[in-house]
Amino acid sequence: MLDTLNIRRYGFPQRLTAQDFVDWATILVKDPDHPNDVCLVPEDPAGSQQQRQETAVENAGRIAPYLQAAWAERIFDELASSDRNDPLFIKQKEQVVVVGCPRDGSVAPLIMMRDWFMTGVEKYREAILRRATAILQPAVQAGVHSQMLYGKLVRDAKKIQPMLRGLIDRVDYMNNKWNAVQITARSQLCAAVKAKISRAEYHAMRSQHFEGMNRQHIAVLIKAATERIRFRDTRHHHLVDGVVEQVVAVISQRKEAILCDAREVYAEAVQKVHDTRVLLDQLDRLQVGTESEGPDQAAPASIPPAGSKVVRYFPLIKRVGGQPSQPVVAPSTFAYTYNFVSKPIKQQEDE
């Protein structure tokens, strides 16, 4: 109790064990923004408790001078102006970290720090931890995710494992069963299976033995099929050409028959026209003879001379709008009027 009162009177209210101090200050020593030459002794996980305690005391002895030299002045400058001008704080600045040396060697030493120094350093320590957290958090999340994914894979594998084992066992059982059936079984089904297998093996061997002959036979069949196709095409073309010739001959005969009929009709029409002209000539001569013997005694100029042909011209009737300009009145008997022109037969043929 007396030592505790003396320590507080000297201005070291913060007291930590060597291991707690090393754990607290290691992040300040390893901060990349504040490089230093402090080398910590690695702790042996397999060592005894006494060895780990001695290693922690040694590392604390190396960290304390670094904090005094690198951080005391910086933390003191961040104090209020009244504290910076206080003689007590000025005196405390000279020794902010102390490694205790107990009189009893069996007691673990303590590391003591000024209250204001530890508070100021704690701010920097928290800032460093936040930066490290921001850097490590994605990696930790990725690790956790991979662990979760691995856990899911392990869980699914455990579910599938009995299924796969059962499948493998069934495959092995079926192989062993059929091997045993082929060797020892005497049932009708086994005999049928053996016969089926033997036939399959025989057909395979037979096909391999007669492969060359089968190839030749297939070649002959292909050639025969090709010849049949060629013969069918040739016959088709021949029949098509013969049918076309027959159709052309029938068309020619039909055309010739039609032309013959047309010639006969034309000759008959020409004959009828000739007969009609002869009849008209006879009628015209008869008309002329009657008029010359009548009371009016028509002019002899109307009688055609010998060797001439009488041509009768009918008067034209003017039509307006598809109808005759004057109504047509049926003439009385022998009331027709004609105009006659006598032309020699030779002149008429030339025209």
mmCIF file of C-alpha atoms in Angstrom:
data_model
loop_
_atom_site.group_PDB
_atom_site.id
_atom_site.type_symbol
_atom_site.label_atom_id
_atom_site.label_comp_id
_atom_site.label_asym_id
_atom_site.label_seq_id
_atom_site.Cartn_x
_atom_site.Cartn_y
_atom_site.Cartn_z
ATOM 1 C CA MET A 1 0.000 0.000 0.000
ATOM 2 C CA LEU A 2 2.833 2.362 0.785
ATOM 3 C CA ASP A 3 4.485 1.677 -2.554
ATOM 4 C CA THR A 4 1.204 2.361 -4.320
ATOM 5 C CA LEU A 5 0.857 5.695 -2.559
ATOM 6 C CA ASN A 6 4.421 6.623 -3.423
ATOM 7 C CA ILE A 7 3.891 5.745 -7.077
ATOM 8 C CA ARG A 8 0.758 7.870 -7.292
ATOM 9 C CA ARG A 9 2.551 10.697 -5.503
ATOM 10 C CA TYR A 10 5.333 10.552 -8.067
ATOM 11 C CA GLY A 11 2.730 10.953 -10.870
ATOM 12 C CA PHE A 12 2.495 7.422 -12.396
ATOM 13 C CA PRO A 13 -1.143 6.446 -11.980
ATOM 14 C CA GLN A 14 -1.155 4.077 -15.012
ATOM 15 C CA ARG A 15 0.493 0.723 -14.244
ATOM 16 C CA LEU A 16 0.636 -2.302 -16.566
ATOM 17 C CA THR A 17 2.291 -5.683 -16.421
ATOM 18 C CA ALA A 18 5.136 -6.317 -18.827
ATOM 19 C CA GLN A 19 3.050 -8.555 -21.091
ATOM 20 C CA ASP A 20 0.083 -6.123 -21.131
ATOM 21 C CA PHE A 21 2.438 -3.214 -21.880
ATOM 22 C CA VAL A 22 4.053 -5.092 -24.774
ATOM 23 C CA ASP A 23 0.652 -6.001 -26.206
ATOM 24 C CA TRP A 24 -0.489 -2.391 -25.851
ATOM 25 C CA ALA A 25 2.606 -0.670 -27.325
ATOM 26 C CA THR A 26 3.645 -3.161 -30.044
ATOM 27 C CA ILE A 27 1.335 -1.524 -32.594
ATOM 28 C CA LEU A 28 3.097 1.840 -31.987
ATOM 29 C CA VAL A 29 6.489 0.257 -32.600
ATOM 30 C CA LYS A 30 5.370 -1.476 -35.846
ATOM 31 C CA ASP A 31 3.500 1.531 -37.310
ATOM 32 C CA PRO A 32 4.867 2.128 -40.862
ATOM 33 C CA ASP A 33 4.209 5.878 -40.550
ATOM 34 C CA HIS A 34 6.720 6.094 -37.651
ATOM 35 C CA PRO A 35 9.761 3.973 -38.617
ATOM 36 C CA ASN A 36 12.198 3.026 -35.837
ATOM 37 C CA ASP A 37 15.009 0.612 -35.032
ATOM 38 C CA VAL A 38 13.370 -1.209 -32.140
ATOM 39 C CA CYS A 39 13.842 -4.988 -32.450
ATOM 40 C CA LEU A 40 11.561 -7.100 -30.297
ATOM 41 C CA VAL A 41 12.493 -10.556 -29.099
ATOM 42 C CA PRO A 42 10.046 -13.124 -30.506
ATOM 43 C CA GLU A 43 8.095 -15.045 -27.932
ATOM 44 C CA ASP A 44 8.499 -18.815 -27.806
ATOM 45 C CA PRO A 45 5.001 -20.367 -27.647
ATOM 46 C CA ALA A 46 6.508 -23.649 -26.426
ATOM 47 C CA GLY A 47 8.432 -21.968 -23.594
ATOM 48 C CA SER A 48 7.499 -21.945 -19.949
ATOM 49 C CA GLN A 49 5.620 -19.198 -18.163
ATOM 50 C CA GLN A 50 8.843 -17.882 -16.607
ATOM 51 C CA GLN A 51 10.527 -17.693 -20.043
ATOM 52 C CA ARG A 52 7.584 -15.840 -21.561
ATOM 53 C CA GLN A 53 7.627 -13.422 -18.585
ATOM 54 C CA GLU A 54 11.349 -12.725 -19.042
ATOM 55 C CA THR A 55 10.817 -12.148 -22.778
ATOM 56 C CA ALA A 56 8.009 -9.675 -22.059
ATOM 57 C CA VAL A 57 10.196 -7.752 -19.524
ATOM 58 C CA GLU A 58 13.029 -7.541 -22.070
ATOM 59 C CA ASN A 59 10.715 -6.254 -24.817
ATOM 60 C CA ALA A 60 9.183 -3.715 -22.430
ATOM 61 C CA GLY A 61 12.693 -2.464 -21.633
ATOM 62 C CA ARG A 62 13.260 -1.871 -25.369
ATOM 63 C CA ILE A 63 9.881 -0.188 -26.020
ATOM 64 C CA ALA A 64 9.951 2.254 -23.068
ATOM 65 C CA PRO A 65 12.986 4.299 -24.297
ATOM 66 C CA TYR A 66 11.409 4.514 -27.766
ATOM 67 C CA LEU A 67 8.168 5.932 -26.356
ATOM 68 C CA GLN A 68 10.141 8.418 -24.231
ATOM 69 C CA ALA A 69 12.218 9.637 -27.167
ATOM 70 C CA ALA A 70 9.602 9.579 -29.982
ATOM 71 C CA TRP A 71 6.266 10.322 -28.302
ATOM 72 C CA ALA A 72 6.854 12.364 -25.128
ATOM 73 C CA GLU A 73 7.491 15.690 -26.854
ATOM 74 C CA ARG A 74 4.675 15.148 -29.373
ATOM 75 C CA ILE A 75 2.061 14.344 -26.723
ATOM 76 C CA PHE A 76 3.261 17.250 -24.540
ATOM 77 C CA ASP A 77 2.798 19.701 -27.457
ATOM 78 C CA GLU A 78 -0.823 18.593 -27.813
ATOM 79 C CA LEU A 79 -1.666 19.545 -24.199
ATOM 80 C CA ALA A 80 -3.479 22.741 -23.316
ATOM 81 C CA SER A 81 -1.374 25.900 -23.056
ATOM 82 C CA SER A 82 -1.951 26.081 -19.321
ATOM 83 C CA ASP A 83 -0.635 22.545 -18.867
ATOM 84 C CA ARG A 84 2.346 23.190 -21.129
ATOM 85 C CA ASN A 85 3.331 26.178 -18.967
ATOM 86 C CA ASP A 86 2.832 24.283 -15.698
ATOM 87 C CA PRO A 87 6.230 23.459 -14.085
ATOM 88 C CA LEU A 88 4.850 20.119 -12.882
ATOM 89 C CA PHE A 89 4.026 18.936 -16.414
ATOM 90 C CA ILE A 90 7.351 20.263 -17.659
ATOM 91 C CA LYS A 91 9.144 18.173 -15.043
ATOM 92 C CA GLN A 92 6.991 15.105 -15.801
ATOM 93 C CA LYS A 93 7.820 15.338 -19.500
ATOM 94 C CA GLU A 94 11.395 14.319 -18.732
ATOM 95 C CA GLN A 95 10.240 10.845 -17.615
ATOM 96 C CA VAL A 96 6.862 9.639 -18.984
ATOM 97 C CA VAL A 97 7.517 5.864 -18.990
ATOM 98 C CA VAL A 98 9.283 3.926 -16.231
ATOM 99 C CA VAL A 99 10.038 0.212 -16.048
ATOM 100 C CA GLY A 100 9.699 -0.840 -12.405
ATOM 101 C CA CYS A 101 12.408 -2.669 -10.465
ATOM 102 C CA PRO A 102 10.796 -4.379 -7.455
ATOM 103 C CA ARG A 103 12.997 -5.128 -4.435
ATOM 104 C CA ASP A 104 11.551 -8.628 -4.299
ATOM 105 C CA GLY A 105 12.851 -10.618 -7.236
ATOM 106 C CA SER A 106 9.857 -12.939 -7.214
ATOM 107 C CA VAL A 107 7.478 -10.084 -7.991
ATOM 108 C CA ALA A 108 6.900 -9.250 -11.666
ATOM 109 C CA PRO A 109 7.926 -5.698 -12.549
ATOM 110 C CA LEU A 110 5.313 -3.135 -13.637
ATOM 111 C CA ILE A 111 5.543 -0.505 -16.383
ATOM 112 C CA MET A 112 4.289 2.886 -15.189
ATOM 113 C CA MET A 113 3.193 5.826 -17.359
ATOM 114 C CA ARG A 114 1.980 9.343 -16.862
ATOM 115 C CA ASP A 115 -1.795 9.696 -17.111
ATOM 116 C CA TRP A 116 -1.764 12.459 -19.711
ATOM 117 C CA PHE A 117 0.878 10.644 -21.771
ATOM 118 C CA MET A 118 -1.062 7.397 -21.910
ATOM 119 C CA THR A 119 -4.270 9.281 -22.843
ATOM 120 C CA GLY A 120 -2.528 11.092 -25.722
ATOM 121 C CA VAL A 121 -0.774 7.974 -27.015
ATOM 122 C CA GLU A 122 -4.083 6.068 -26.829
ATOM 123 C CA LYS A 123 -5.566 8.452 -29.448
ATOM 124 C CA TYR A 124 -2.774 7.655 -31.907
ATOM 125 C CA ARG A 125 -3.077 3.972 -31.096
ATOM 126 C CA GLU A 126 -6.812 3.972 -31.865
ATOM 127 C CA ALA A 127 -6.188 5.774 -35.170
ATOM 128 C CA ILE A 128 -3.597 3.159 -36.141
ATOM 129 C CA LEU A 129 -6.024 0.398 -35.179
ATOM 130 C CA ARG A 130 -8.767 1.956 -37.327
ATOM 131 C CA ARG A 131 -6.466 2.057 -40.354
ATOM 132 C CA ALA A 132 -5.402 -1.508 -39.773
ATOM 133 C CA THR A 133 -9.034 -2.524 -39.334
ATOM 134 C CA ALA A 134 -9.989 -0.908 -42.641
ATOM 135 C CA ILE A 135 -7.173 -2.835 -44.339
ATOM 136 C CA LEU A 136 -7.785 -6.155 -42.630
ATOM 137 C CA GLN A 137 -11.577 -6.137 -42.661
ATOM 138 C CA PRO A 138 -11.972 -7.110 -46.389
ATOM 139 C CA ALA A 139 -9.368 -9.842 -45.981
ATOM 140 C CA VAL A 140 -11.077 -11.121 -42.851
ATOM 141 C CA GLN A 141 -14.472 -11.037 -44.550
ATOM 142 C CA ALA A 142 -13.047 -12.916 -47.522
ATOM 143 C CA GLY A 143 -11.532 -15.457 -45.144
ATOM 144 C CA VAL A 144 -14.793 -15.825 -43.284
ATOM 145 C CA HIS A 145 -16.667 -16.210 -46.571
ATOM 146 C CA SER A 146 -14.206 -18.832 -47.762
ATOM 147 C CA GLN A 147 -14.535 -20.631 -44.451
ATOM 148 C CA MET A 148 -18.329 -20.527 -44.763
ATOM 149 C CA LEU A 149 -18.117 -21.764 -48.364
ATOM 150 C CA TYR A 150 -15.745 -24.482 -47.275
ATOM 151 C CA GLY A 151 -18.166 -25.379 -44.504
ATOM 152 C CA LYS A 152 -21.009 -25.608 -46.994
ATOM 153 C CA LEU A 153 -18.894 -27.800 -49.247
ATOM 154 C CA VAL A 154 -18.005 -30.023 -46.314
ATOM 155 C CA ARG A 155 -21.653 -30.234 -45.275
ATOM 156 C CA ASP A 156 -22.774 -31.129 -48.818
ATOM 157 C CA ALA A 157 -19.916 -33.606 -49.154
ATOM 158 C CA LYS A 158 -21.036 -35.293 -45.961
ATOM 159 C CA LYS A 159 -24.539 -35.601 -47.426
ATOM 160 C CA ILE A 160 -23.269 -36.974 -50.743
ATOM 161 C CA GLN A 161 -20.680 -39.265 -49.185
ATOM 162 C CA PRO A 162 -23.080 -42.138 -48.279
ATOM 163 C CA MET A 163 -24.751 -41.865 -51.705
ATOM 164 C CA LEU A 164 -21.412 -42.176 -53.504
ATOM 165 C CA ARG A 165 -20.357 -45.039 -51.268
ATOM 166 C CA GLY A 166 -23.651 -46.816 -51.962
ATOM 167 C CA LEU A 167 -23.262 -46.273 -55.715
ATOM 168 C CA ILE A 168 -19.710 -47.628 -55.670
ATOM 169 C CA ASP A 169 -20.790 -50.624 -53.640
ATOM 170 C CA ARG A 170 -23.663 -51.356 -56.024
ATOM 171 C CA VAL A 171 -21.347 -51.132 -59.050
ATOM 172 C CA ASP A 172 -18.881 -53.474 -57.391
ATOM 173 C CA TYR A 173 -21.703 -55.828 -56.457
ATOM 174 C CA MET A 174 -23.069 -55.910 -60.009
ATOM 175 C CA ASN A 175 -19.613 -56.597 -61.461
ATOM 176 C CA ASN A 176 -18.989 -59.383 -58.999
ATOM 177 C CA LYS A 177 -22.469 -60.773 -59.544
ATOM 178 C CA TRP A 178 -22.181 -60.990 -63.331
ATOM 179 C CA ASN A 179 -18.688 -62.428 -63.098
ATOM 180 C CA ALA A 180 -20.008 -65.077 -60.777
ATOM 181 C CA VAL A 181 -23.007 -65.726 -63.062
ATOM 182 C CA GLN A 182 -20.758 -66.268 -66.058
ATOM 183 C CA ILE A 183 -18.665 -68.797 -64.164
ATOM 184 C CA THR A 184 -20.888 -70.755 -61.791
ATOM 185 C CA ALA A 185 -24.574 -70.167 -62.575
ATOM 186 C CA ARG A 186 -26.588 -72.980 -64.240
ATOM 187 C CA SER A 187 -30.019 -71.409 -64.556
ATOM 188 C CA GLN A 188 -31.914 -70.947 -67.802
ATOM 189 C CA LEU A 189 -31.493 -67.180 -67.642
ATOM 190 C CA CYS A 190 -27.761 -67.553 -67.223
ATOM 191 C CA ALA A 191 -27.649 -69.914 -70.214
ATOM 192 C CA ALA A 192 -29.612 -67.391 -72.322
ATOM 193 C CA VAL A 193 -27.276 -64.614 -71.263
ATOM 194 C CA LYS A 194 -24.252 -66.726 -72.090
ATOM 195 C CA ALA A 195 -25.755 -67.619 -75.484
ATOM 196 C CA LYS A 196 -26.447 -63.947 -76.174
ATOM 197 C CA ILE A 197 -22.894 -63.012 -75.281
ATOM 198 C CA SER A 198 -21.511 -65.863 -77.363
ATOM 199 C CA ARG A 199 -23.622 -64.875 -80.364
ATOM 200 C CA ALA A 200 -22.492 -61.275 -80.065
ATOM 201 C CA GLU A 201 -18.853 -62.379 -79.922
ATOM 202 C CA TYR A 202 -19.385 -64.752 -82.880
ATOM 203 C CA HIS A 203 -21.034 -62.024 -84.988
ATOM 204 C CA ALA A 204 -18.187 -59.663 -84.164
ATOM 205 C CA MET A 205 -15.576 -62.244 -85.196
ATOM 206 C CA ARG A 206 -17.581 -63.167 -88.317
ATOM 207 C CA SER A 207 -17.934 -59.561 -89.367
ATOM 208 C CA GLN A 208 -14.210 -59.061 -88.897
ATOM 209 C CA HIS A 209 -13.427 -62.212 -90.897
ATOM 210 C CA PHE A 210 -15.751 -61.397 -93.821
ATOM 211 C CA GLU A 211 -15.091 -57.678 -93.854
ATOM 212 C CA GLY A 212 -13.275 -57.719 -97.204
ATOM 213 C CA MET A 213 -15.926 -59.871 -98.872
ATOM 214 C CA ASN A 214 -18.688 -57.696 -97.465
ATOM 215 C CA ARG A 215 -16.984 -54.634 -98.827
ATOM 216 C CA GLN A 216 -16.825 -56.197 -102.302
ATOM 217 C CA HIS A 217 -20.481 -57.247 -102.098
ATOM 218 C CA ILE A 218 -21.496 -53.742 -101.043
ATOM 219 C CA ALA A 219 -19.469 -52.309 -103.935
ATOM 220 C CA VAL A 220 -21.299 -54.617 -106.376
ATOM 221 C CA LEU A 221 -24.657 -53.613 -104.937
ATOM 222 C CA ILE A 222 -23.767 -49.916 -105.218
ATOM 223 C CA LYS A 223 -22.675 -50.398 -108.827
ATOM 224 C CA ALA A 224 -25.906 -52.288 -109.663
ATOM 225 C CA ALA A 225 -27.982 -49.549 -108.066
ATOM 226 C CA THR A 226 -26.071 -46.935 -110.061
ATOM 227 C CA GLU A 227 -26.654 -48.849 -113.317
ATOM 228 C CA ARG A 228 -30.364 -49.182 -112.546
ATOM 229 C CA ILE A 229 -30.620 -45.452 -111.898
ATOM 230 C CA ARG A 230 -28.759 -44.719 -115.150
ATOM 231 C CA PHE A 231 -31.003 -47.135 -117.131
ATOM 232 C CA ARG A 232 -34.136 -45.580 -115.624
ATOM 233 C CA ASP A 233 -32.941 -42.069 -116.532
ATOM 234 C CA THR A 234 -32.093 -43.161 -120.102
ATOM 235 C CA ARG A 235 -35.459 -44.871 -120.538
ATOM 236 C CA HIS A 236 -37.215 -41.822 -119.165
ATOM 237 C CA HIS A 237 -35.435 -39.523 -121.626
ATOM 238 C CA HIS A 238 -36.166 -41.926 -124.513
ATOM 239 C CA LEU A 239 -39.843 -42.138 -123.614
ATOM 240 C CA VAL A 240 -40.064 -38.387 -123.211
ATOM 241 C CA ASP A 241 -38.468 -37.817 -126.616
ATOM 242 C CA GLY A 242 -40.812 -40.400 -128.258
ATOM 243 C CA VAL A 243 -43.876 -38.855 -126.644
ATOM 244 C CA VAL A 244 -42.786 -35.411 -127.778
ATOM 245 C CA GLU A 245 -42.347 -36.667 -131.353
ATOM 246 C CA GLN A 246 -45.771 -38.322 -131.270
ATOM 247 C CA VAL A 247 -47.356 -35.158 -129.913
ATOM 248 C CA VAL A 248 -45.662 -33.104 -132.630
ATOM 249 C CA ALA A 249 -46.868 -35.574 -135.300
ATOM 250 C CA VAL A 250 -50.443 -35.486 -133.969
ATOM 251 C CA ILE A 251 -50.360 -31.690 -133.879
ATOM 252 C CA SER A 252 -49.015 -31.603 -137.440
ATOM 253 C CA GLN A 253 -51.707 -34.008 -138.670
ATOM 254 C CA ARG A 254 -54.399 -32.024 -136.898
ATOM 255 C CA LYS A 255 -53.040 -28.798 -138.332
ATOM 256 C CA GLU A 256 -52.939 -30.260 -141.829
ATOM 257 C CA ALA A 257 -56.538 -31.511 -141.471
ATOM 258 C CA ILE A 258 -57.659 -28.094 -140.287
ATOM 259 C CA LEU A 259 -55.848 -26.435 -143.196
ATOM 260 C CA CYS A 260 -57.469 -28.866 -145.647
ATOM 261 C CA ASP A 261 -60.892 -28.123 -144.230
ATOM 262 C CA ALA A 262 -60.146 -24.418 -144.446
ATOM 263 C CA ARG A 263 -59.040 -24.767 -148.068
ATOM 264 C CA GLU A 264 -62.206 -26.670 -148.927
ATOM 265 C CA VAL A 265 -64.366 -24.054 -147.208
ATOM 266 C CA TYR A 266 -62.435 -21.302 -148.984
ATOM 267 C CA ALA A 267 -62.864 -23.010 -152.375
ATOM 268 C CA GLU A 268 -66.589 -23.515 -151.676
ATOM 269 C CA ALA A 269 -66.922 -19.835 -150.704
ATOM 270 C CA VAL A 270 -65.081 -18.739 -153.825
ATOM 271 C CA GLN A 271 -67.383 -20.918 -155.920
ATOM 272 C CA LYS A 272 -70.444 -19.463 -154.228
ATOM 273 C CA VAL A 273 -69.169 -15.954 -154.805
ATOM 274 C CA HIS A 274 -68.589 -16.796 -158.449
ATOM 275 C CA ASP A 275 -72.058 -18.273 -158.784
ATOM 276 C CA THR A 276 -73.540 -15.226 -157.083
ATOM 277 C CA ARG A 277 -71.728 -12.885 -159.471
ATOM 278 C CA VAL A 278 -72.932 -14.905 -162.471
ATOM 279 C CA LEU A 279 -76.490 -14.766 -161.156
ATOM 280 C CA LEU A 280 -76.213 -11.026 -160.561
ATOM 281 C CA ASP A 281 -74.914 -10.546 -164.116
ATOM 282 C CA GLN A 282 -77.832 -12.455 -165.508
ATOM 283 C CA LEU A 283 -80.267 -10.420 -163.432
ATOM 284 C CA ASP A 284 -78.616 -7.195 -164.547
ATOM 285 C CA ARG A 285 -78.858 -8.163 -168.207
ATOM 286 C CA LEU A 286 -82.461 -9.132 -167.745
ATOM 287 C CA GLN A 287 -83.170 -5.758 -166.069
ATOM 288 C CA VAL A 288 -81.472 -3.879 -168.848
ATOM 289 C CA GLY A 289 -83.420 -5.738 -171.540
ATOM 290 C CA THR A 290 -86.738 -5.032 -169.832
ATOM 291 C CA GLU A 291 -86.064 -1.306 -169.520
ATOM 292 C CA SER A 292 -85.026 -1.015 -173.194
ATOM 293 C CA GLU A 293 -88.343 -2.551 -174.294
ATOM 294 C CA GLY A 294 -90.482 -0.333 -172.056
ATOM 295 C CA PRO A 295 -92.384 2.798 -172.976
ATOM 296 C CA ASP A 296 -89.603 5.075 -171.745
ATOM 297 C CA GLN A 297 -87.101 3.529 -174.183
ATOM 298 C CA ALA A 298 -84.015 3.951 -171.977
ATOM 299 C CA ALA A 299 -80.868 5.275 -173.533
ATOM 300 C CA PRO A 300 -78.859 2.654 -175.350
ATOM 301 C CA ALA A 301 -75.756 3.908 -173.514
ATOM 302 C CA SER A 302 -76.867 1.868 -170.529
ATOM 303 C CA ILE A 303 -76.430 -1.379 -172.498
ATOM 304 C CA PRO A 304 -72.904 -2.651 -171.885
ATOM 305 C CA PRO A 305 -70.842 -3.221 -174.958
ATOM 306 C CA ALA A 306 -69.610 -6.618 -175.944
ATOM 307 C CA GLY A 307 -66.636 -7.853 -173.917
ATOM 308 C CA SER A 308 -67.499 -5.674 -170.842
ATOM 309 C CA LYS A 309 -68.836 -6.522 -167.386
ATOM 310 C CA VAL A 310 -71.661 -4.742 -165.602
ATOM 311 C CA VAL A 311 -70.731 -3.547 -162.086
ATOM 312 C CA ARG A 312 -73.543 -2.390 -159.840
ATOM 313 C CA TYR A 313 -72.960 0.371 -157.336
ATOM 314 C CA PHE A 314 -75.325 0.772 -154.411
ATOM 315 C CA PRO A 315 -75.924 4.284 -153.084
ATOM 316 C CA LEU A 316 -74.379 5.163 -149.712
ATOM 317 C CA ILE A 317 -76.698 6.059 -146.858
ATOM 318 C CA LYS A 318 -75.394 8.669 -144.407
ATOM 319 C CA ARG A 319 -75.754 7.615 -140.799
ATOM 320 C CA VAL A 320 -75.835 10.049 -137.859
ATOM 321 C CA GLY A 321 -75.300 8.645 -134.388
ATOM 322 C CA GLY A 322 -75.460 5.027 -135.573
ATOM 323 C CA GLN A 323 -78.872 5.546 -137.321
ATOM 324 C CA PRO A 324 -79.615 6.495 -140.987
ATOM 325 C CA SER A 325 -80.248 10.222 -141.587
ATOM 326 C CA GLN A 326 -83.578 9.333 -143.352
ATOM 327 C CA PRO A 327 -85.876 6.460 -142.524
ATOM 328 C CA VAL A 328 -85.520 3.486 -144.844
ATOM 329 C CA VAL A 329 -88.724 2.730 -146.697
ATOM 330 C CA ALA A 330 -89.267 -0.666 -148.237
ATOM 331 C CA PRO A 331 -89.352 -0.098 -152.028
ATOM 332 C CA SER A 332 -92.206 -1.288 -154.209
ATOM 333 C CA THR A 333 -91.790 -3.933 -156.865
ATOM 334 C CA PHE A 334 -89.384 -2.873 -159.629
ATOM 335 C CA ALA A 335 -88.955 0.561 -158.040
ATOM 336 C CA TYR A 336 -85.133 0.189 -157.465
ATOM 337 C CA THR A 337 -82.791 2.728 -159.059
ATOM 338 C CA TYR A 338 -79.337 1.639 -160.167
ATOM 339 C CA ASN A 339 -76.293 3.327 -161.601
ATOM 340 C CA PHE A 340 -74.439 1.265 -164.124
ATOM 341 C CA VAL A 341 -70.909 1.721 -165.343
ATOM 342 C CA SER A 342 -69.556 -0.401 -168.117
ATOM 343 C CA LYS A 343 -65.943 -1.456 -167.712
ATOM 344 C CA PRO A 344 -63.989 -3.829 -169.839
ATOM 345 C CA ILE A 345 -63.206 -7.176 -168.180
ATOM 346 C CA LYS A 346 -59.464 -6.708 -168.658
ATOM 347 C CA GLN A 347 -59.512 -3.302 -166.949
ATOM 348 C CA GLN A 348 -61.511 -4.733 -164.022
ATOM 349 C CA GLU A 349 -59.009 -7.572 -163.554
ATOM 350 C CA ASP A 350 -56.112 -5.076 -163.596
ATOM 351 C CA GLU A 351 -57.812 -3.057 -160.878
#
